Amino acid sequence: MKQIHVHRPYLPNKEKYKKYIDEIFESNWLTNNGPLVKKLEKRLEKYLNVRNVVLVSNGTMALQIAYKVLNLKGEVITTPFSFVATTSSLVWENLKPIFADIDKKTLNLDPKNIEKLITPNTRAIVPTHVFGNACKVEAIEKIAKKHNLKVIYDAAHAFDVKYKDKSVLNYGDISTLSFHATKLFHTIEGGALIINDDKLAQKARYLINFGIENQESIPHLGTNAKMNEFEAAMGLCVLDEIDNIKNKRKKVYQIYEKELKGIVSFQKQNTKANRNYSYFPVILKNEKELLKVQKALNDKQIFPRRYFYPSLDTLNYIEPKQKCKISRDISKRILCLPIYVQLEEVIQKRIIKTIKENI
């Protein structure tokens, strides 16, 4: 029996991808800010309606470059309910994550919990638009301005999310995206920084290329975080088909929502923002119920994901030790169900039926 996982990478038209590969072979330009990378950046700027897209090798590097671009040192207030990279990237860059607990309904960092954690050592706030659900960006912006803090949004799940008809990626000093193969929009591996400030965007371009400004000048400490041409080619192909991708995922999402309403709890959506249908999380009554549902699905070769689990404030490399009760509670009873373009309706009905039979 075929295994069903939370995501299945979307593969675009093969012939179109082959044409881009032919271009790469003809130009013999494989990496180092090649023509396809430049083309994808421009197309994404237009599609997302943002000023500067800086493509990088993955979403984690996007976060690390963002911290370097803004010269962050000291403490950073962030969410304990996110993918581990949101926290590990901070620790990797010798920053100290200070966790503010989440809103139990939206699952995003709760702005009400931020100010009490601000100290003279606080330099920034790093919230996540969890499962693409837009944060309370205006409340966070107000706090940041009051205390002169930078804001970097982990927007890994927020591709094409708009808040009040404006790209949510335009909020904060920098937003970062992941273009991993399982994402709504992908480049096999990859990511991006969205930066409104042109000077900061240029600095980011130096930092992802070893700090090199030109062939005779290396004024910055940099690393290698460049996207290659083969990945950009995939991105160009997927972008051509993105509206179809979103529409098909929307249908899967709506079937889950209709059939499971009143049986499980859903994430409360920001009413001023659109959905991009990148994930379908369900919240069970308790961990015991979650484990029962998970086992029943696994027995049918269906593998939902405990996402996000565990709560990041429980990581053993975090100091000082902190406890975020809501995040820990939610993380123990949340499952993300399979959602992707190729998901067959008969499989989705089996998933729904199994959940109903085990609650």
PDB file of C-alpha atoms in Angstrom, residues 83-324:
ATOM      1  CA  PHE A  83       9.673  24.818  13.210  1.00  0.00           C
ATOM      2  CA  VAL A  84      12.928  24.277  15.100  1.00  0.00           C
ATOM      3  CA  ALA A  85      14.915  26.424  12.626  1.00  0.00           C
ATOM      4  CA  THR A  86      13.266  29.573  13.995  1.00  0.00           C
ATOM      5  CA  THR A  87      15.058  28.922  17.296  1.00  0.00           C
ATOM      6  CA  SER A  88      18.146  26.992  16.199  1.00  0.00           C
ATOM      7  CA  SER A  89      19.115  29.729  13.729  1.00  0.00           C
ATOM      8  CA  LEU A  90      19.164  32.217  16.603  1.00  0.00           C
ATOM      9  CA  VAL A  91      21.293  29.994  18.825  1.00  0.00           C
ATOM     10  CA  TRP A  92      23.608  29.215  15.894  1.00  0.00           C
ATOM     11  CA  GLU A  93      24.222  32.948  15.506  1.00  0.00           C
ATOM     12  CA  ASN A  94      24.967  33.328  19.247  1.00  0.00           C
ATOM     13  CA  LEU A  95      21.675  35.081  19.943  1.00  0.00           C
ATOM     14  CA  LYS A  96      19.587  34.256  22.997  1.00  0.00           C
ATOM     15  CA  PRO A  97      15.966  33.264  22.298  1.00  0.00           C
ATOM     16  CA  ILE A  98      13.475  34.498  24.866  1.00  0.00           C
ATOM     17  CA  PHE A  99      10.111  32.840  24.371  1.00  0.00           C
ATOM     18  CA  ALA A 100       6.814  34.692  24.501  1.00  0.00           C
ATOM     19  CA  ASP A 101       3.878  32.302  24.721  1.00  0.00           C
ATOM     20  CA  ILE A 102       1.341  31.977  21.927  1.00  0.00           C
ATOM     21  CA  ASP A 103      -2.323  32.774  21.509  1.00  0.00           C
ATOM     22  CA  LYS A 104      -4.150  29.465  22.048  1.00  0.00           C
ATOM     23  CA  LYS A 105      -6.525  30.145  19.140  1.00  0.00           C
ATOM     24  CA  THR A 106      -4.379  31.735  16.423  1.00  0.00           C
ATOM     25  CA  LEU A 107      -1.250  29.743  17.464  1.00  0.00           C
ATOM     26  CA  ASN A 108       0.871  32.824  16.723  1.00  0.00           C
ATOM     27  CA  LEU A 109       3.069  34.690  19.165  1.00  0.00           C
ATOM     28  CA  ASP A 110       0.724  36.731  21.385  1.00  0.00           C
ATOM     29  CA  PRO A 111       1.741  40.432  21.352  1.00  0.00           C
ATOM     30  CA  LYS A 112       0.367  40.765  24.894  1.00  0.00           C
ATOM     31  CA  ASN A 113       3.224  38.576  26.115  1.00  0.00           C
ATOM     32  CA  ILE A 114       6.053  40.553  24.514  1.00  0.00           C
ATOM     33  CA  GLU A 115       6.588  43.737  26.529  1.00  0.00           C
ATOM     34  CA  LYS A 116       7.062  42.064  29.912  1.00  0.00           C
ATOM     35  CA  LEU A 117      10.024  40.162  28.440  1.00  0.00           C
ATOM     36  CA  ILE A 118      11.865  43.188  27.049  1.00  0.00           C
ATOM     37  CA  THR A 119      15.148  43.976  28.817  1.00  0.00           C
ATOM     38  CA  PRO A 120      18.076  46.319  28.049  1.00  0.00           C
ATOM     39  CA  ASN A 121      19.595  43.379  26.127  1.00  0.00           C
ATOM     40  CA  THR A 122      16.599  42.845  23.825  1.00  0.00           C
ATOM     41  CA  ARG A 123      17.372  43.651  20.209  1.00  0.00           C
ATOM     42  CA  ALA A 124      14.617  42.121  18.101  1.00  0.00           C
ATOM     43  CA  ILE A 125      11.347  40.211  17.812  1.00  0.00           C
ATOM     44  CA  VAL A 126      11.115  37.108  15.599  1.00  0.00           C
ATOM     45  CA  PRO A 127       7.477  35.985  15.181  1.00  0.00           C
ATOM     46  CA  THR A 128       6.244  33.228  12.852  1.00  0.00           C
ATOM     47  CA  HIS A 129       3.159  33.385  10.654  1.00  0.00           C
ATOM     48  CA  VAL A 130       2.204  29.901  11.825  1.00  0.00           C
ATOM     49  CA  PHE A 131       0.824  27.702   9.020  1.00  0.00           C
ATOM     50  CA  GLY A 132       0.536  30.902   6.956  1.00  0.00           C
ATOM     51  CA  ASN A 133      -1.823  32.570   9.454  1.00  0.00           C
ATOM     52  CA  ALA A 134      -0.853  36.252   9.540  1.00  0.00           C
ATOM     53  CA  CYS A 135       0.384  37.567  12.894  1.00  0.00           C
ATOM     54  CA  LYS A 136      -1.021  40.680  14.546  1.00  0.00           C
ATOM     55  CA  VAL A 137       1.524  42.695  12.606  1.00  0.00           C
ATOM     56  CA  GLU A 138       0.329  46.141  13.650  1.00  0.00           C
ATOM     57  CA  ALA A 139       0.460  45.339  17.375  1.00  0.00           C
ATOM     58  CA  ILE A 140       3.953  43.889  16.986  1.00  0.00           C
ATOM     59  CA  GLU A 141       5.088  46.910  14.945  1.00  0.00           C
ATOM     60  CA  LYS A 142       3.807  49.264  17.651  1.00  0.00           C
ATOM     61  CA  ILE A 143       5.793  47.460  20.366  1.00  0.00           C
ATOM     62  CA  ALA A 144       8.915  47.350  18.203  1.00  0.00           C
ATOM     63  CA  LYS A 145       8.826  51.087  17.500  1.00  0.00           C
ATOM     64  CA  LYS A 146       8.202  51.913  21.147  1.00  0.00           C
ATOM     65  CA  HIS A 147      11.275  49.957  22.255  1.00  0.00           C
ATOM     66  CA  ASN A 148      13.450  50.495  19.167  1.00  0.00           C
ATOM     67  CA  LEU A 149      13.533  46.802  18.253  1.00  0.00           C
ATOM     68  CA  LYS A 150      14.026  45.124  14.894  1.00  0.00           C
ATOM     69  CA  VAL A 151      11.385  42.702  13.581  1.00  0.00           C
ATOM     70  CA  ILE A 152      12.195  39.674  11.450  1.00  0.00           C
ATOM     71  CA  TYR A 153       9.211  37.571  10.413  1.00  0.00           C
ATOM     72  CA  ASP A 154       9.678  33.876   9.839  1.00  0.00           C
ATOM     73  CA  ALA A 155       7.270  33.736   6.912  1.00  0.00           C
ATOM     74  CA  ALA A 156       8.270  30.243   5.764  1.00  0.00           C
ATOM     75  CA  HIS A 157       4.585  29.301   5.437  1.00  0.00           C
ATOM     76  CA  ALA A 158       3.254  32.685   4.306  1.00  0.00           C
ATOM     77  CA  PHE A 159       3.879  32.688   0.549  1.00  0.00           C
ATOM     78  CA  ASP A 160       1.293  34.947  -1.118  1.00  0.00           C
ATOM     79  CA  VAL A 161      -0.461  35.833   2.148  1.00  0.00           C
ATOM     80  CA  LYS A 162      -1.933  39.324   2.155  1.00  0.00           C
ATOM     81  CA  TYR A 163      -2.931  41.412   5.155  1.00  0.00           C
ATOM     82  CA  LYS A 164      -5.420  44.181   4.369  1.00  0.00           C
ATOM     83  CA  ASP A 165      -4.724  43.537   0.667  1.00  0.00           C
ATOM     84  CA  LYS A 166      -1.011  44.170   1.160  1.00  0.00           C
ATOM     85  CA  SER A 167       1.600  41.428   1.172  1.00  0.00           C
ATOM     86  CA  VAL A 168       2.249  40.401   4.759  1.00  0.00           C
ATOM     87  CA  LEU A 169       5.880  40.019   3.678  1.00  0.00           C
ATOM     88  CA  ASN A 170       6.205  43.816   3.631  1.00  0.00           C
ATOM     89  CA  TYR A 171       5.873  44.016   7.419  1.00  0.00           C
ATOM     90  CA  GLY A 172       8.858  44.076   9.716  1.00  0.00           C
ATOM     91  CA  ASP A 173      12.433  44.936   8.789  1.00  0.00           C
ATOM     92  CA  ILE A 174      12.865  41.617   6.972  1.00  0.00           C
ATOM     93  CA  SER A 175      10.626  38.644   6.178  1.00  0.00           C
ATOM     94  CA  THR A 176      12.075  35.266   5.291  1.00  0.00           C
ATOM     95  CA  LEU A 177      10.589  32.517   3.135  1.00  0.00           C
ATOM     96  CA  SER A 178      11.332  28.829   2.712  1.00  0.00           C
ATOM     97  CA  PHE A 179      11.146  27.262  -0.738  1.00  0.00           C
ATOM     98  CA  HIS A 180      11.754  23.698   0.413  1.00  0.00           C
ATOM     99  CA  ALA A 181      10.308  20.969  -1.828  1.00  0.00           C
ATOM    100  CA  THR A 182       7.287  20.460   0.436  1.00  0.00           C
ATOM    101  CA  LYS A 183       6.221  24.099   0.438  1.00  0.00           C
ATOM    102  CA  LEU A 184       3.320  25.676  -1.456  1.00  0.00           C
ATOM    103  CA  PHE A 185       5.872  27.303  -3.780  1.00  0.00           C
ATOM    104  CA  HIS A 186       9.233  25.570  -4.021  1.00  0.00           C
ATOM    105  CA  THR A 187      12.611  25.593  -5.738  1.00  0.00           C
ATOM    106  CA  ILE A 188      13.582  22.050  -4.581  1.00  0.00           C
ATOM    107  CA  GLU A 189      15.668  23.621  -1.809  1.00  0.00           C
ATOM    108  CA  GLY A 190      15.807  27.354  -1.330  1.00  0.00           C
ATOM    109  CA  GLY A 191      14.503  30.412   0.404  1.00  0.00           C
ATOM    110  CA  ALA A 192      14.369  34.173   0.211  1.00  0.00           C
ATOM    111  CA  LEU A 193      14.688  37.394   2.152  1.00  0.00           C
ATOM    112  CA  ILE A 194      12.110  40.116   1.535  1.00  0.00           C
ATOM    113  CA  ILE A 195      13.672  43.488   2.343  1.00  0.00           C
ATOM    114  CA  ASN A 196      12.088  46.908   1.751  1.00  0.00           C
ATOM    115  CA  ASP A 197      15.303  48.836   2.423  1.00  0.00           C
ATOM    116  CA  ASP A 198      17.468  48.853  -0.725  1.00  0.00           C
ATOM    117  CA  LYS A 199      20.739  49.291   1.191  1.00  0.00           C
ATOM    118  CA  LEU A 200      19.976  46.348   3.459  1.00  0.00           C
ATOM    119  CA  ALA A 201      19.021  44.265   0.431  1.00  0.00           C
ATOM    120  CA  GLN A 202      22.362  45.053  -1.200  1.00  0.00           C
ATOM    121  CA  LYS A 203      24.162  44.152   2.018  1.00  0.00           C
ATOM    122  CA  ALA A 204      22.333  40.816   2.049  1.00  0.00           C
ATOM    123  CA  ARG A 205      23.550  40.146  -1.495  1.00  0.00           C
ATOM    124  CA  TYR A 206      27.141  40.664  -0.354  1.00  0.00           C
ATOM    125  CA  LEU A 207      26.697  38.441   2.692  1.00  0.00           C
ATOM    126  CA  ILE A 208      25.319  35.469   0.725  1.00  0.00           C
ATOM    127  CA  ASN A 209      28.381  35.615  -1.547  1.00  0.00           C
ATOM    128  CA  PHE A 210      31.214  35.422   0.996  1.00  0.00           C
ATOM    129  CA  GLY A 211      31.027  39.174   1.703  1.00  0.00           C
ATOM    130  CA  ILE A 212      32.473  39.951  -1.720  1.00  0.00           C
ATOM    131  CA  GLU A 213      31.604  43.407  -3.065  1.00  0.00           C
ATOM    132  CA  ASN A 214      33.626  43.081  -6.275  1.00  0.00           C
ATOM    133  CA  GLN A 215      36.619  41.102  -7.537  1.00  0.00           C
ATOM    134  CA  GLU A 216      39.042  43.267  -5.588  1.00  0.00           C
ATOM    135  CA  SER A 217      37.048  44.095  -2.468  1.00  0.00           C
ATOM    136  CA  ILE A 218      35.755  41.890   0.365  1.00  0.00           C
ATOM    137  CA  PRO A 219      34.603  44.393   3.012  1.00  0.00           C
ATOM    138  CA  HIS A 220      32.065  42.140   4.746  1.00  0.00           C
ATOM    139  CA  LEU A 221      32.139  38.890   6.675  1.00  0.00           C
ATOM    140  CA  GLY A 222      30.003  36.607   4.529  1.00  0.00           C
ATOM    141  CA  THR A 223      29.091  33.029   3.788  1.00  0.00           C
ATOM    142  CA  ASN A 224      27.917  30.975   0.814  1.00  0.00           C
ATOM    143  CA  ALA A 225      24.112  30.986   0.694  1.00  0.00           C
ATOM    144  CA  LYS A 226      23.458  31.341  -3.023  1.00  0.00           C
ATOM    145  CA  MET A 227      20.674  29.635  -4.959  1.00  0.00           C
ATOM    146  CA  ASN A 228      21.762  27.761  -8.092  1.00  0.00           C
ATOM    147  CA  GLU A 229      20.306  27.851 -11.599  1.00  0.00           C
ATOM    148  CA  PHE A 230      18.685  24.404 -11.472  1.00  0.00           C
ATOM    149  CA  GLU A 231      16.697  25.421  -8.398  1.00  0.00           C
ATOM    150  CA  ALA A 232      15.715  28.723  -9.994  1.00  0.00           C
ATOM    151  CA  ALA A 233      14.522  26.822 -13.068  1.00  0.00           C
ATOM    152  CA  MET A 234      12.230  24.725 -10.880  1.00  0.00           C
ATOM    153  CA  GLY A 235      10.934  27.892  -9.218  1.00  0.00           C
ATOM    154  CA  LEU A 236      10.130  29.510 -12.562  1.00  0.00           C
ATOM    155  CA  CYS A 237       8.177  26.421 -13.620  1.00  0.00           C
ATOM    156  CA  VAL A 238       6.261  26.146 -10.337  1.00  0.00           C
ATOM    157  CA  LEU A 239       5.461  29.864 -10.386  1.00  0.00           C
ATOM    158  CA  ASP A 240       3.824  29.410 -13.799  1.00  0.00           C
ATOM    159  CA  GLU A 241       1.444  26.904 -12.201  1.00  0.00           C
ATOM    160  CA  ILE A 242       0.993  28.470  -8.759  1.00  0.00           C
ATOM    161  CA  ASP A 243      -2.641  29.526  -9.228  1.00  0.00           C
ATOM    162  CA  ASN A 244      -3.616  25.983 -10.167  1.00  0.00           C
ATOM    163  CA  ILE A 245      -1.676  24.672  -7.155  1.00  0.00           C
ATOM    164  CA  LYS A 246      -3.489  27.012  -4.780  1.00  0.00           C
ATOM    165  CA  ASN A 247      -6.923  26.218  -6.219  1.00  0.00           C
ATOM    166  CA  LYS A 248      -6.445  22.460  -5.868  1.00  0.00           C
ATOM    167  CA  ARG A 249      -5.127  22.755  -2.319  1.00  0.00           C
ATOM    168  CA  LYS A 250      -8.054  25.019  -1.473  1.00  0.00           C
ATOM    169  CA  LYS A 251     -10.476  22.254  -2.483  1.00  0.00           C
ATOM    170  CA  VAL A 252      -8.715  19.719  -0.257  1.00  0.00           C
ATOM    171  CA  TYR A 253      -8.704  22.244   2.598  1.00  0.00           C
ATOM    172  CA  GLN A 254     -12.407  23.002   2.269  1.00  0.00           C
ATOM    173  CA  ILE A 255     -13.384  19.317   2.295  1.00  0.00           C
ATOM    174  CA  TYR A 256     -11.469  18.783   5.542  1.00  0.00           C
ATOM    175  CA  GLU A 257     -13.001  21.923   7.031  1.00  0.00           C
ATOM    176  CA  LYS A 258     -16.552  20.914   6.126  1.00  0.00           C
ATOM    177  CA  GLU A 259     -16.266  17.277   7.229  1.00  0.00           C
ATOM    178  CA  LEU A 260     -14.342  17.821  10.468  1.00  0.00           C
ATOM    179  CA  LYS A 261     -16.089  20.941  11.756  1.00  0.00           C
ATOM    180  CA  GLY A 262     -17.332  20.328  15.297  1.00  0.00           C
ATOM    181  CA  ILE A 263     -15.277  17.141  15.600  1.00  0.00           C
ATOM    182  CA  VAL A 264     -11.838  18.699  16.014  1.00  0.00           C
ATOM    183  CA  SER A 265     -10.725  22.271  16.691  1.00  0.00           C
ATOM    184  CA  PHE A 266      -9.229  24.517  14.018  1.00  0.00           C
ATOM    185  CA  GLN A 267      -6.683  27.337  14.118  1.00  0.00           C
ATOM    186  CA  LYS A 268      -8.415  30.721  14.311  1.00  0.00           C
ATOM    187  CA  GLN A 269      -7.596  32.653  11.157  1.00  0.00           C
ATOM    188  CA  ASN A 270      -6.701  36.341  10.965  1.00  0.00           C
ATOM    189  CA  THR A 271      -9.883  37.830   9.463  1.00  0.00           C
ATOM    190  CA  LYS A 272      -7.921  40.665   7.819  1.00  0.00           C
ATOM    191  CA  ALA A 273      -5.731  38.241   5.868  1.00  0.00           C
ATOM    192  CA  ASN A 274      -6.260  35.629   3.188  1.00  0.00           C
ATOM    193  CA  ARG A 275      -5.417  31.940   3.482  1.00  0.00           C
ATOM    194  CA  ASN A 276      -2.896  30.213   1.228  1.00  0.00           C
ATOM    195  CA  TYR A 277      -3.984  26.639   2.132  1.00  0.00           C
ATOM    196  CA  SER A 278      -0.437  25.498   2.804  1.00  0.00           C
ATOM    197  CA  TYR A 279      -1.317  23.356   5.857  1.00  0.00           C
ATOM    198  CA  PHE A 280      -4.343  21.803   7.513  1.00  0.00           C
ATOM    199  CA  PRO A 281      -3.734  21.507  11.269  1.00  0.00           C
ATOM    200  CA  VAL A 282      -6.312  19.972  13.617  1.00  0.00           C
ATOM    201  CA  ILE A 283      -6.290  20.254  17.395  1.00  0.00           C
ATOM    202  CA  LEU A 284      -7.462  17.259  19.418  1.00  0.00           C
ATOM    203  CA  LYS A 285      -8.834  17.247  22.980  1.00  0.00           C
ATOM    204  CA  ASN A 286      -5.669  15.830  24.530  1.00  0.00           C
ATOM    205  CA  GLU A 287      -2.502  13.906  23.704  1.00  0.00           C
ATOM    206  CA  LYS A 288      -4.159  10.548  24.379  1.00  0.00           C
ATOM    207  CA  GLU A 289      -6.760  11.243  21.701  1.00  0.00           C
ATOM    208  CA  LEU A 290      -4.062  12.460  19.319  1.00  0.00           C
ATOM    209  CA  LEU A 291      -2.028   9.282  19.738  1.00  0.00           C
ATOM    210  CA  LYS A 292      -5.101   7.144  19.130  1.00  0.00           C
ATOM    211  CA  VAL A 293      -5.951   8.994  15.917  1.00  0.00           C
ATOM    212  CA  GLN A 294      -2.330   8.976  14.797  1.00  0.00           C
ATOM    213  CA  LYS A 295      -2.009   5.206  15.292  1.00  0.00           C
ATOM    214  CA  ALA A 296      -5.271   4.499  13.471  1.00  0.00           C
ATOM    215  CA  LEU A 297      -4.063   6.542  10.490  1.00  0.00           C
ATOM    216  CA  ASN A 298      -0.572   5.027  10.577  1.00  0.00           C
ATOM    217  CA  ASP A 299      -2.121   1.549  10.475  1.00  0.00           C
ATOM    218  CA  LYS A 300      -3.642   2.582   7.132  1.00  0.00           C
ATOM    219  CA  GLN A 301      -0.248   3.854   5.895  1.00  0.00           C
ATOM    220  CA  ILE A 302      -1.329   7.471   6.403  1.00  0.00           C
ATOM    221  CA  PHE A 303       1.194   9.614   8.254  1.00  0.00           C
ATOM    222  CA  PRO A 304      -0.009  12.968   9.593  1.00  0.00           C
ATOM    223  CA  ARG A 305       2.677  15.014  11.314  1.00  0.00           C
ATOM    224  CA  ARG A 306       2.887  16.238  14.886  1.00  0.00           C
ATOM    225  CA  TYR A 307       3.716  19.716  13.740  1.00  0.00           C
ATOM    226  CA  PHE A 308       4.995  21.554  15.700  1.00  0.00           C
ATOM    227  CA  TYR A 309       6.221  19.149  18.334  1.00  0.00           C
ATOM    228  CA  PRO A 310       7.857  19.478  20.756  1.00  0.00           C
ATOM    229  CA  SER A 311       7.360  23.036  21.950  1.00  0.00           C
ATOM    230  CA  LEU A 312      10.682  24.806  21.379  1.00  0.00           C
ATOM    231  CA  ASP A 313      10.973  26.017  24.975  1.00  0.00           C
ATOM    232  CA  THR A 314      11.696  22.371  25.890  1.00  0.00           C
ATOM    233  CA  LEU A 315      14.854  22.130  23.750  1.00  0.00           C
ATOM    234  CA  ASN A 316      17.824  21.059  25.843  1.00  0.00           C
ATOM    235  CA  TYR A 317      20.188  23.681  24.399  1.00  0.00           C
ATOM    236  CA  ILE A 318      18.036  26.653  25.410  1.00  0.00           C
ATOM    237  CA  GLU A 319      19.217  28.896  28.239  1.00  0.00           C
ATOM    238  CA  PRO A 320      17.717  30.309  30.338  1.00  0.00           C
ATOM    239  CA  LYS A 321      15.109  27.578  30.836  1.00  0.00           C
ATOM    240  CA  GLN A 322      11.630  28.898  30.117  1.00  0.00           C
ATOM    241  CA  LYS A 323       8.129  27.474  30.245  1.00  0.00           C
ATOM    242  CA  CYS A 324       5.362  28.417  27.838  1.00  0.00           C
TER     243      CYS A 324
END
